[in-house]
Coordinates of C-alpha atoms in Angstrom, one line a residue:
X1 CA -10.0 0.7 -12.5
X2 CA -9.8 4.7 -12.0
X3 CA -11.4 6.4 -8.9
X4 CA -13.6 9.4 -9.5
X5 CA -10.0 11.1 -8.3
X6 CA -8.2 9.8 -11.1
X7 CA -10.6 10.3 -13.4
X8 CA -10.4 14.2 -13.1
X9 CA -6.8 13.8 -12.9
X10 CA -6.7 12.2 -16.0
X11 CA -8.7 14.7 -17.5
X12 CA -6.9 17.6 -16.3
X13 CA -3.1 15.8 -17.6
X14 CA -4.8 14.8 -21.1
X15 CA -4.2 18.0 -22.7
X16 CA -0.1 18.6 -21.9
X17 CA 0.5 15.1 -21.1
X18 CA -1.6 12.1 -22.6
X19 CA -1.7 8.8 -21.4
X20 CA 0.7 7.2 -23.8
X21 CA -0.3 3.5 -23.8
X22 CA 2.8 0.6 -24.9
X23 CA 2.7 -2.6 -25.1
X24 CA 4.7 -5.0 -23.3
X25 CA 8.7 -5.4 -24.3
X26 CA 8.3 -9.6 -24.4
X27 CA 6.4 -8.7 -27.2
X28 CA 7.6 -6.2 -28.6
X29 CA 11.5 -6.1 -27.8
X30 CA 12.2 -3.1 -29.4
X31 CA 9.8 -0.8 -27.3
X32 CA 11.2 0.5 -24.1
X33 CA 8.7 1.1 -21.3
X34 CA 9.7 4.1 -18.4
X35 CA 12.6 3.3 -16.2
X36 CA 10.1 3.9 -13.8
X37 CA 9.1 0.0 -12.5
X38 CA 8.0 -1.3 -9.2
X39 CA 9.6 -3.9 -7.0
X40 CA 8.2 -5.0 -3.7
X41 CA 10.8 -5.2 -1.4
X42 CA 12.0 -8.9 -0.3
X43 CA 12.6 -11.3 -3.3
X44 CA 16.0 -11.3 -4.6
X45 CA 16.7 -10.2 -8.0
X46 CA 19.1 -12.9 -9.3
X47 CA 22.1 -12.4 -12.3
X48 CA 21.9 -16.2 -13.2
X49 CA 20.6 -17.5 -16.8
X50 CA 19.7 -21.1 -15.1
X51 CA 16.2 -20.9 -13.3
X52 CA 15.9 -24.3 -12.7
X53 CA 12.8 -23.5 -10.7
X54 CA 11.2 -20.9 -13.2
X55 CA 11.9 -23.0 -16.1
X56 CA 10.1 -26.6 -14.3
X57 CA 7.2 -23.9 -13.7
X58 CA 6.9 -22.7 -17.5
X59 CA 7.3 -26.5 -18.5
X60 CA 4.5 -27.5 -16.0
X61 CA 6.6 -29.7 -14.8
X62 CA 5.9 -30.2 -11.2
X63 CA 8.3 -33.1 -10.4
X64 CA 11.4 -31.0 -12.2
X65 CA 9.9 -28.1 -9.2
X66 CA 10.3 -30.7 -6.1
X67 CA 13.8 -31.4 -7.5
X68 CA 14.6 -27.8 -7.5
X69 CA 13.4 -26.9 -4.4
X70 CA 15.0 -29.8 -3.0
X71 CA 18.1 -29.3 -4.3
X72 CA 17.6 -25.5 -2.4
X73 CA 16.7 -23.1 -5.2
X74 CA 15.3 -19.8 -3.8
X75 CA 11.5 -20.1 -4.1
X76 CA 10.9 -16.2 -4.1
X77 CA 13.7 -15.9 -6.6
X78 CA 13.3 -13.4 -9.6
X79 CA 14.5 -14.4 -12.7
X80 CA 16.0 -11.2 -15.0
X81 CA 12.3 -10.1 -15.9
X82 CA 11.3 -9.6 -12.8
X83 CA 8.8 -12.6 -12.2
X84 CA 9.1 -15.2 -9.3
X85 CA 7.7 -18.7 -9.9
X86 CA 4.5 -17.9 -8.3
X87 CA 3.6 -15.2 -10.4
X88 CA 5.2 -17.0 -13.1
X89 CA 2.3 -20.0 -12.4
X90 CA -0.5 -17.7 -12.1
X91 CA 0.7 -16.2 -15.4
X92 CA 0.3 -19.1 -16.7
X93 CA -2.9 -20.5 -14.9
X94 CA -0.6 -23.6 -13.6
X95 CA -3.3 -24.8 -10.8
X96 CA -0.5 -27.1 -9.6
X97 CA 2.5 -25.2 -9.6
X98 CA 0.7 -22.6 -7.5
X99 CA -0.1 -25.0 -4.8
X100 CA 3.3 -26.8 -4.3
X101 CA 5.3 -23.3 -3.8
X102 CA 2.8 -21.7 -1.6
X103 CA 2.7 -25.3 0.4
X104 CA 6.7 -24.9 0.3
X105 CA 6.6 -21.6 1.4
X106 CA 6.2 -18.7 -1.6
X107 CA 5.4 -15.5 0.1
X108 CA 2.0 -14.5 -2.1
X109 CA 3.1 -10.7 -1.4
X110 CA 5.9 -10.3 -3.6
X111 CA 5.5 -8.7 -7.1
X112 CA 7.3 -9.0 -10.5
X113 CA 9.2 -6.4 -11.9
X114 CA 5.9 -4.5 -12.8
X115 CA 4.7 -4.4 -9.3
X116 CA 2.3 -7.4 -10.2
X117 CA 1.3 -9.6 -7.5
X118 CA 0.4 -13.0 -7.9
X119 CA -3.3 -12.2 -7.4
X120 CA -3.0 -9.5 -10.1
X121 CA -1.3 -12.5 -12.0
X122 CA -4.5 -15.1 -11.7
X123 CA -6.9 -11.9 -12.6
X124 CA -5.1 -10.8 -15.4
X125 CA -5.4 -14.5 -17.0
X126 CA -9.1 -14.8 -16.5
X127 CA -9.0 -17.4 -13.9
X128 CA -11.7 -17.1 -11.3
X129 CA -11.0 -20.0 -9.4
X130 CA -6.8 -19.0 -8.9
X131 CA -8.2 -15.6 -8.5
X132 CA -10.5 -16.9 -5.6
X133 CA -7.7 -19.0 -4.1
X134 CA -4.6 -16.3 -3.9
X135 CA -7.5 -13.9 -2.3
X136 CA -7.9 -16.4 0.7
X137 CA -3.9 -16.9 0.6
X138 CA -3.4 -13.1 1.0
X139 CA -6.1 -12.8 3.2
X140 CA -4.9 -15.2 5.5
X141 CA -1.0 -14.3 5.0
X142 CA -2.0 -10.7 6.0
X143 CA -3.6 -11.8 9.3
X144 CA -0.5 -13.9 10.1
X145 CA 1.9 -11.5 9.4
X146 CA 0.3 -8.6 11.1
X147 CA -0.5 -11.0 14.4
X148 CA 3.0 -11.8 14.5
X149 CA 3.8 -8.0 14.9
X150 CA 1.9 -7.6 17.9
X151 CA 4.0 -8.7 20.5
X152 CA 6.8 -6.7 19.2
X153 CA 4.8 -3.3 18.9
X154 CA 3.6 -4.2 23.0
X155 CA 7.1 -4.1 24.2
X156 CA 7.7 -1.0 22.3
X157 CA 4.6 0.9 24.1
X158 CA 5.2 -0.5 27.3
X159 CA 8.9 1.1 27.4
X160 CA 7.4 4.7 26.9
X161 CA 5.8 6.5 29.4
X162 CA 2.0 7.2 29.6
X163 CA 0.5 9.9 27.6
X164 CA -2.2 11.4 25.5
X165 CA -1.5 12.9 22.4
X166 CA -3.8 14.8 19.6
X167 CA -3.2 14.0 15.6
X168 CA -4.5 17.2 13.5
X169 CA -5.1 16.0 10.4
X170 CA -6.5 18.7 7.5
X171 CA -6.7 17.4 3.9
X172 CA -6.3 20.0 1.0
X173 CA -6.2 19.2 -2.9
X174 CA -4.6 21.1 -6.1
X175 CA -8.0 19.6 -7.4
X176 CA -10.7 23.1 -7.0
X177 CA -13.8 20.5 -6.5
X178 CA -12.1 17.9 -4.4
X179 CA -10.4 21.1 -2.3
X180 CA -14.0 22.5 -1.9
X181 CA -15.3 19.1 0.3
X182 CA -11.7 18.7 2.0
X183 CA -12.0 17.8 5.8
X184 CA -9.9 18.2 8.9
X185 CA -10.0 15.3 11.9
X186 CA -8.4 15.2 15.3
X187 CA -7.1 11.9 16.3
X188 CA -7.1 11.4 20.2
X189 CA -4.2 9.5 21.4
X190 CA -3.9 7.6 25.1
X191 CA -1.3 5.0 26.0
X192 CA -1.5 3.0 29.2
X193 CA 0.6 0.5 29.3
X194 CA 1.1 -1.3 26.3
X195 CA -2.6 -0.6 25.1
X196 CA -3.6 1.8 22.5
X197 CA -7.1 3.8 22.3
X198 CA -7.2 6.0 19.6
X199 CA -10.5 8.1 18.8
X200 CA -11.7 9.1 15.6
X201 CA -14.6 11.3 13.5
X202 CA -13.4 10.8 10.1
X203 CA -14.6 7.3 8.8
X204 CA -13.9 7.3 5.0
X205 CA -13.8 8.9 1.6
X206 CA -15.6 7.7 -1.5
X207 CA -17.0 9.0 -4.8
X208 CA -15.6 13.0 -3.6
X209 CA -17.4 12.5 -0.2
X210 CA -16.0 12.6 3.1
X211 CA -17.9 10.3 5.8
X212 CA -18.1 11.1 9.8
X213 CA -18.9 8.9 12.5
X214 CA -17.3 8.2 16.1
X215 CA -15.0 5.5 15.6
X216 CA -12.4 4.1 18.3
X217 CA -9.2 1.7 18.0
X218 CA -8.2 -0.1 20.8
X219 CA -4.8 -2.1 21.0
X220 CA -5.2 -4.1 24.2
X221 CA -1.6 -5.1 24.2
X222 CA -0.7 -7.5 26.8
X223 CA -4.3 -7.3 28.5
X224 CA -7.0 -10.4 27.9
X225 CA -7.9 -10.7 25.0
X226 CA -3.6 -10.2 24.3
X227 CA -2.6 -8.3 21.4
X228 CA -6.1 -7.7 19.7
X229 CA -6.9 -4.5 17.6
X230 CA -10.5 -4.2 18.1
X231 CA -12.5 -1.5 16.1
X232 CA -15.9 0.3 17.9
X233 CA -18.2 1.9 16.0
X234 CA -19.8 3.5 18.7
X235 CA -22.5 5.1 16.4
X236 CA -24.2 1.2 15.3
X237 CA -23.0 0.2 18.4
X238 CA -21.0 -2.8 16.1
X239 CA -17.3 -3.8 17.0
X240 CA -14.4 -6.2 15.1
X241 CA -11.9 -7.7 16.5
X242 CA -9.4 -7.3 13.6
X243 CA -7.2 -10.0 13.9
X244 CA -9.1 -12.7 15.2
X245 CA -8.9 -14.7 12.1
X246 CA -8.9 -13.7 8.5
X247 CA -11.6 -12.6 7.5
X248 CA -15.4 -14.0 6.3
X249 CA -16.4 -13.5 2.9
X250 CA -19.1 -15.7 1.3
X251 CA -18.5 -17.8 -2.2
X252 CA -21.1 -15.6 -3.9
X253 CA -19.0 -12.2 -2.3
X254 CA -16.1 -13.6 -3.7
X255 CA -17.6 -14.4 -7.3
X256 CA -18.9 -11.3 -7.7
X257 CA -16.2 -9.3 -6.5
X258 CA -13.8 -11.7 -8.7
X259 CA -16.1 -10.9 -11.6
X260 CA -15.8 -6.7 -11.4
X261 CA -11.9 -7.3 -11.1
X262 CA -11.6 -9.3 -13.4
X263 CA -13.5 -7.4 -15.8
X264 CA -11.7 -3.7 -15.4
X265 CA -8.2 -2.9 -15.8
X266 CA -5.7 -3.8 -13.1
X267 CA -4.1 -0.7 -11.7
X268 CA -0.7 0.0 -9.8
X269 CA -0.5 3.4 -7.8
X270 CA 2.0 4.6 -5.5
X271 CA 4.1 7.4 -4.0
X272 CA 7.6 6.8 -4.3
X273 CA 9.8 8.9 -1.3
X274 CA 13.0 7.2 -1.9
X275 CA 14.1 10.1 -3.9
X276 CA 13.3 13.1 -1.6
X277 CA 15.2 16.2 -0.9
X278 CA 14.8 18.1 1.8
X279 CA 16.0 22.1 1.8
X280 CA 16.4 24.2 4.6
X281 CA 14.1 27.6 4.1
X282 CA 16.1 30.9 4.9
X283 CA 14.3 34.6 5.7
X284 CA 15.8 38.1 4.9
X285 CA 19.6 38.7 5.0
X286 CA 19.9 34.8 5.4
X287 CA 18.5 34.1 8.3
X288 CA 17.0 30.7 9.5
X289 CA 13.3 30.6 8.9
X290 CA 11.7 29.2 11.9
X291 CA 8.2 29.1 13.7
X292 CA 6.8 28.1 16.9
X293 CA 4.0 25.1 16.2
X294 CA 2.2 23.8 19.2
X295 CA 4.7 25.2 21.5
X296 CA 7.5 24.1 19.9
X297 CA 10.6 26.7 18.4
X298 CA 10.9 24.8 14.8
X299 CA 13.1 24.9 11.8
X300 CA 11.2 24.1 8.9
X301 CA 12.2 22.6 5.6
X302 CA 10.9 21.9 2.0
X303 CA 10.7 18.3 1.1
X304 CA 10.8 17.9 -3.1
X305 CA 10.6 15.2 -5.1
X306 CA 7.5 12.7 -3.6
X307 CA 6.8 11.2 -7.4
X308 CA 2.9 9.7 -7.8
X309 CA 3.0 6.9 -10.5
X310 CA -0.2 5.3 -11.7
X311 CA 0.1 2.0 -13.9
X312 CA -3.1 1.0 -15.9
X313 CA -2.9 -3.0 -17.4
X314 CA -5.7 -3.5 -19.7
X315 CA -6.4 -5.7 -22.8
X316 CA -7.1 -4.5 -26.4
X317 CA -10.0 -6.1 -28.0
X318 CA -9.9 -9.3 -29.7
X319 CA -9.7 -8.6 -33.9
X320 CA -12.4 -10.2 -35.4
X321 CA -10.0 -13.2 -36.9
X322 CA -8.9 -14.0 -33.0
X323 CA -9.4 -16.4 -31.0
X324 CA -11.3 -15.7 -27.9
X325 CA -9.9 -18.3 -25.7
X326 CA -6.6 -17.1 -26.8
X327 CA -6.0 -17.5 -22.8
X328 CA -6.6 -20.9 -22.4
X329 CA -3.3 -22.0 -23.9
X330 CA -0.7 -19.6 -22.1
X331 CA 2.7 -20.2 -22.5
X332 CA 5.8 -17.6 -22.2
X333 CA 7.7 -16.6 -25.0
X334 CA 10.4 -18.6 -26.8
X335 CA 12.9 -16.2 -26.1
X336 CA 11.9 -15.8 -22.1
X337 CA 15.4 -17.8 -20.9
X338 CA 17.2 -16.8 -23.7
X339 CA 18.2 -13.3 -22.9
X340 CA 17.8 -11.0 -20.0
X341 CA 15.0 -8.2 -19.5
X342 CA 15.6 -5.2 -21.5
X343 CA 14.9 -2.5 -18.4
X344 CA 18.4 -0.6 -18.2
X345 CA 17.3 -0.9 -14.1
X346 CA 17.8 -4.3 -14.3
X347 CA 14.2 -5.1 -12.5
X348 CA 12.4 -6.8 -15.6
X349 CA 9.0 -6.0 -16.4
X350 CA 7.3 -9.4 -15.7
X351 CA 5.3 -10.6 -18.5
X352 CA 1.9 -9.6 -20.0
X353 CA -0.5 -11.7 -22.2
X354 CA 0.0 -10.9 -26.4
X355 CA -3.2 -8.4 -26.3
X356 CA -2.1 -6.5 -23.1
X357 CA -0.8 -2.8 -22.7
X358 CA 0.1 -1.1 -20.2
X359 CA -0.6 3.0 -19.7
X360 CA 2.1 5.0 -17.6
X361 CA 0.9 8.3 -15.6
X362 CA 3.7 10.4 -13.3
X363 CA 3.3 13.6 -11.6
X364 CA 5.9 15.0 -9.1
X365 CA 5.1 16.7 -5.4
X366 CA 6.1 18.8 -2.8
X367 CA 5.9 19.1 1.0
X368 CA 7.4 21.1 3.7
X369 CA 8.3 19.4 7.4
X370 CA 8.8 21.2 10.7
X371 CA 11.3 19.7 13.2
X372 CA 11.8 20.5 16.5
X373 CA 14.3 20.0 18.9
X374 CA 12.9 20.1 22.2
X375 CA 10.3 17.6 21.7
X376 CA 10.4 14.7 24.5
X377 CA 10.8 12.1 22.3
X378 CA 11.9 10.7 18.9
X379 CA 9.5 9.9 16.1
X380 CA 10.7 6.2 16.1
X381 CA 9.5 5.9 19.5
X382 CA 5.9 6.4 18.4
X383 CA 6.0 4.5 15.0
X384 CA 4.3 1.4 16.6
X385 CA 1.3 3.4 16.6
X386 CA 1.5 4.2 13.5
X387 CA 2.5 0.7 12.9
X388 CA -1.5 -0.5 14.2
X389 CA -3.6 2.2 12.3
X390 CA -1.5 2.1 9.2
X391 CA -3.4 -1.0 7.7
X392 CA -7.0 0.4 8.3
X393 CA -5.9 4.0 7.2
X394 CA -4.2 4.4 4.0
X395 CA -2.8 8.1 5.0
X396 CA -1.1 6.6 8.2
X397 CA 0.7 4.4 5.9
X398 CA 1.8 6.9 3.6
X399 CA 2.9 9.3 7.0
X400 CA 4.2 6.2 8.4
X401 CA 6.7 6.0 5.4
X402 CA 7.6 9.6 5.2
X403 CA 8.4 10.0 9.0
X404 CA 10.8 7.0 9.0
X405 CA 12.5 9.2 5.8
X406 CA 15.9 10.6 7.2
X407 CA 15.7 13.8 8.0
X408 CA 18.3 16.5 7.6
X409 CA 18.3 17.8 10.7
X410 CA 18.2 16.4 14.3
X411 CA 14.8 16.8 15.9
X412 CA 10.8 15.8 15.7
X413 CA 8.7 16.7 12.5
X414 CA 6.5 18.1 14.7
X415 CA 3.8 19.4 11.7
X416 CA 4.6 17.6 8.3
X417 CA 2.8 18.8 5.2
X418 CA 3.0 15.9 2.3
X419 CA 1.1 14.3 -0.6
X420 CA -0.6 11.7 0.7
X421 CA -2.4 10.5 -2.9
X422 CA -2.6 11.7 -6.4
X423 CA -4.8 14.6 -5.4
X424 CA -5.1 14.9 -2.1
X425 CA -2.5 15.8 0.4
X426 CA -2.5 16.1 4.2
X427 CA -0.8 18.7 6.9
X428 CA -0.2 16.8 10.0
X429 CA 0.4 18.4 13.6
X430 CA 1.2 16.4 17.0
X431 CA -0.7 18.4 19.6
X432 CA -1.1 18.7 23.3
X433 CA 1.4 16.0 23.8
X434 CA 1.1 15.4 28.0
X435 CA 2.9 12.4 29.7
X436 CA 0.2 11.7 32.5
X437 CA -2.3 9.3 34.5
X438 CA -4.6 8.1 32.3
X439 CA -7.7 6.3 33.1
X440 CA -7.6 2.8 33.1
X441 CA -11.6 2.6 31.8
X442 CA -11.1 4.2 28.4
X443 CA -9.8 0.6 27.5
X444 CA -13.2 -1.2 28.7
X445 CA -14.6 -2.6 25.8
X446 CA -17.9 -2.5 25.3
X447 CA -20.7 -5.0 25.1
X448 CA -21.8 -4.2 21.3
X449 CA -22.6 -6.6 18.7
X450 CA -19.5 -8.6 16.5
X451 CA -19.9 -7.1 13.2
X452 CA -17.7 -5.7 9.7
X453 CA -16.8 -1.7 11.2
X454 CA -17.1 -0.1 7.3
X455 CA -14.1 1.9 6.8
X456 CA -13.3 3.2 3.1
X457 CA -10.0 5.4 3.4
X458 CA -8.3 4.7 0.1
X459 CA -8.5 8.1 -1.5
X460 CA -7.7 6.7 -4.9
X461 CA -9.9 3.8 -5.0
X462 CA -8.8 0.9 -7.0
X463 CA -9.6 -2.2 -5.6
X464 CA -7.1 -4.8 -7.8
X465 CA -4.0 -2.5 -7.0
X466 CA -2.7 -3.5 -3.7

């Protein structure tokens, strides 16, 4: 589903570059989709033309899978189109395949060769009740895997110093009515310890409006209650200890939500960095360009290259001599094992259902960093706080990535201006950066009500793309 972003983006790219839709390559062999594909780090990619394991899972075979596994097949494997067997049995709606590899261990977070998850999978065949199930998998698989972080992130703030630190962040868009409502925010750091409380204004962004509040994260590190991120909302008094368990939702807030996603094309955006260049910017007669930013003597360089890719999946309608329980009876092509993927990147393109397409969009950015030398301590050192507010903030994720880009130059990217989504980008500056005392009560947690904290920061709203 499109945001009210992508809409106008859309509509501004329709005229010198329409949204060329093409179907799927197992169905059409002859049609090459862009080289452009997604692959989730992690699963292997394999050159083998067995799949024992894929193969027992196309044949619904679930005794052929235990023999398999047992005889040590790789159960995140991807076969030469991209797909593991889990995404593979959600393709395919196989109820029983799905629950023997995630009870042997399938990680639910990889994707196929389109950047398909197995959730994506289970909504793109109509099943409600896989689609219900791989939510609570993820759900609970994301609480796991970020709890298990916590100690590691502790020990990495208790080996700095103490300090306070200031985050300006001021958003600005190519788009002339997004750019009008852009906002600026001032994150206010303090580490005591291996606790975290960081202090916010800016609460979200939906349908082109920005919303304030006072809003505080606090990491209590190796204090009672150990390695908690709790969330105050200080303005409804509300707070939410984050990774306490995974969390609530009722059956009839799962069917509903199941129902809109199920309904709307899926949709795959992201901003790929692993391409970036960086150039050193030069003033008259070939002199170094530099500046001083927040006390700091920098040299400043312009990053190229950040490439924003949206993927829209969405089904043609039914002619009116189909079937329309065509998806009841799923099965993958005849020539599936026969011969590998035709993506010249060798990542596959998973597999669609026979009235699927898939629309491609691209646009390329830039961004400018400025690194300083004298700064006190590397960027690496503070990535665990990054590392906490990255999942509630989709903009610290994307400055998380870029910071831990290698840089051209030794130093701290003290102010870094980059594309943060599709229309939106952010200029970043660490301010007032003090090692100090700091006051042992800012980590008191307050005696407010156990509630949901609403936080909305996903600029490019689509709920089935991540």
């Amino acid at each position: 589903q499109d945001s009210d972003i992508a809409q106008i983006l859309e509509k501004r790219q329709s005229s010198s570059n329409p949204n060329k839709a093409i179907p799927h390559p197992l169905w059409t062999p002859n049609n090459n989709p862009s080289k452009d594909e997604t692959v989730e780090p992690g699963a292997k990619i394999s050159s083998r033309t067995t799949f024992p394991l894929h193969r027992a899972v196309s044949d619904r075979s679930t005794i052929r899978m235990i023999k398999a596994l047992d005889a040590g097949e790789d159960i995140n494997l991807r076969d030469w189109h991209g797909n593991t067997p889990l995404t593979i049995a959600c393709h395919l709606k196989f109820h029983e395949g799905v629950e023997l590899l995630l009870e042997r261990g399938a990680n639910p977070m990889y994707k196929n060769g389109g950047g398909w998850s197995a959730l994506q999978e289970s909504l793109a065949s109509e099943d409600r009740v896989l689609a219900m199930k791989m939510f609570h998998v993820l759900d609970s698989h994301l609480t796991k895997e970020y709890k298990n972080r916590m100690p590691r992130i502790s020990t990495a703030l208790s080996e700095l110093p103490d300090f306070s630190l200031e985050l300006r962040w001021e958003f600005k868009s190519w788009l002339p009515l997004v750019a009008r409502f852009c906002p600026s925010d001032t994150y206010k750091i303090h580490k005591l310890g291996s606790r975290v409380r960081i202090d916010t204004t800016l609460t979200g962004f939906n349908k082109l409006r920005w919303q304030r509040g006072h809003i505080t994260f606090l990491f209590t590190g190796d204090h009672e209650p150990k390695g908690e991120l709790v969330i105050l909302d200080h303005d409804n008094h509300l707070m939410e200890h984050t990774l306490g368990s995974p969390k609530e939702h009722t059956d009839d807030e799962l069917k509903e939500q199941m129902e809109e996603l199920i309904e709307k094309p899926l949709v795959h955006t992201e901003m790929k960095m692993d391409k970036v260049t960086f150039s050193q910017q030069y003033g008259w007669f070939g002199s170094e360009k530099t500046e001083n930013v927040a006390g700091y003597d920098t040299k400043i360089f312009k990053v190229e290259n950040f490439l924003w890719q949206m993927k829209i999946r969405y089904k043609d309608p039914p002619k009116s001599d189909e079937p329309t329980d065509e998806l009841e009876d799923i099965n993958l092509p005849s020539f599936y094992f026969a011969r590998p993927s035709l993506d010249p990147d060798k990542k596959g393109f998973g597999c669609l259902h026979k009235r699927e397409k898939i629309s491609h969009k691209h646009k390329t950015f830039k961004g400018t960093v400025w690194l300083a030398k004298d700064f006190p301590h590397r960027i690496d050192e503070l990535l665990p706080i990054f590392e906490l507010l990255a999942p509630q903030h989709k903009h610290f994720a994307k400055l998380q990535e870029f910071v831990q880009t290698k840089f051209p130059d030794e130093g701290f990217p003290i102010r870094v201006e980059v594309p943060i989504f599709s229309a939106i980008s952010a200029s970043v500056t660490f301010l007032n950066f003090e090692e100090k005392q700091i006051d042992p009560s800012l980590f008191d947690i307050p005696n407010y009500a156990n509630g949901k904290v609403k936080l909305l920061f996903d600029f490019a709203e689509n709920k089935t793309s991540e």
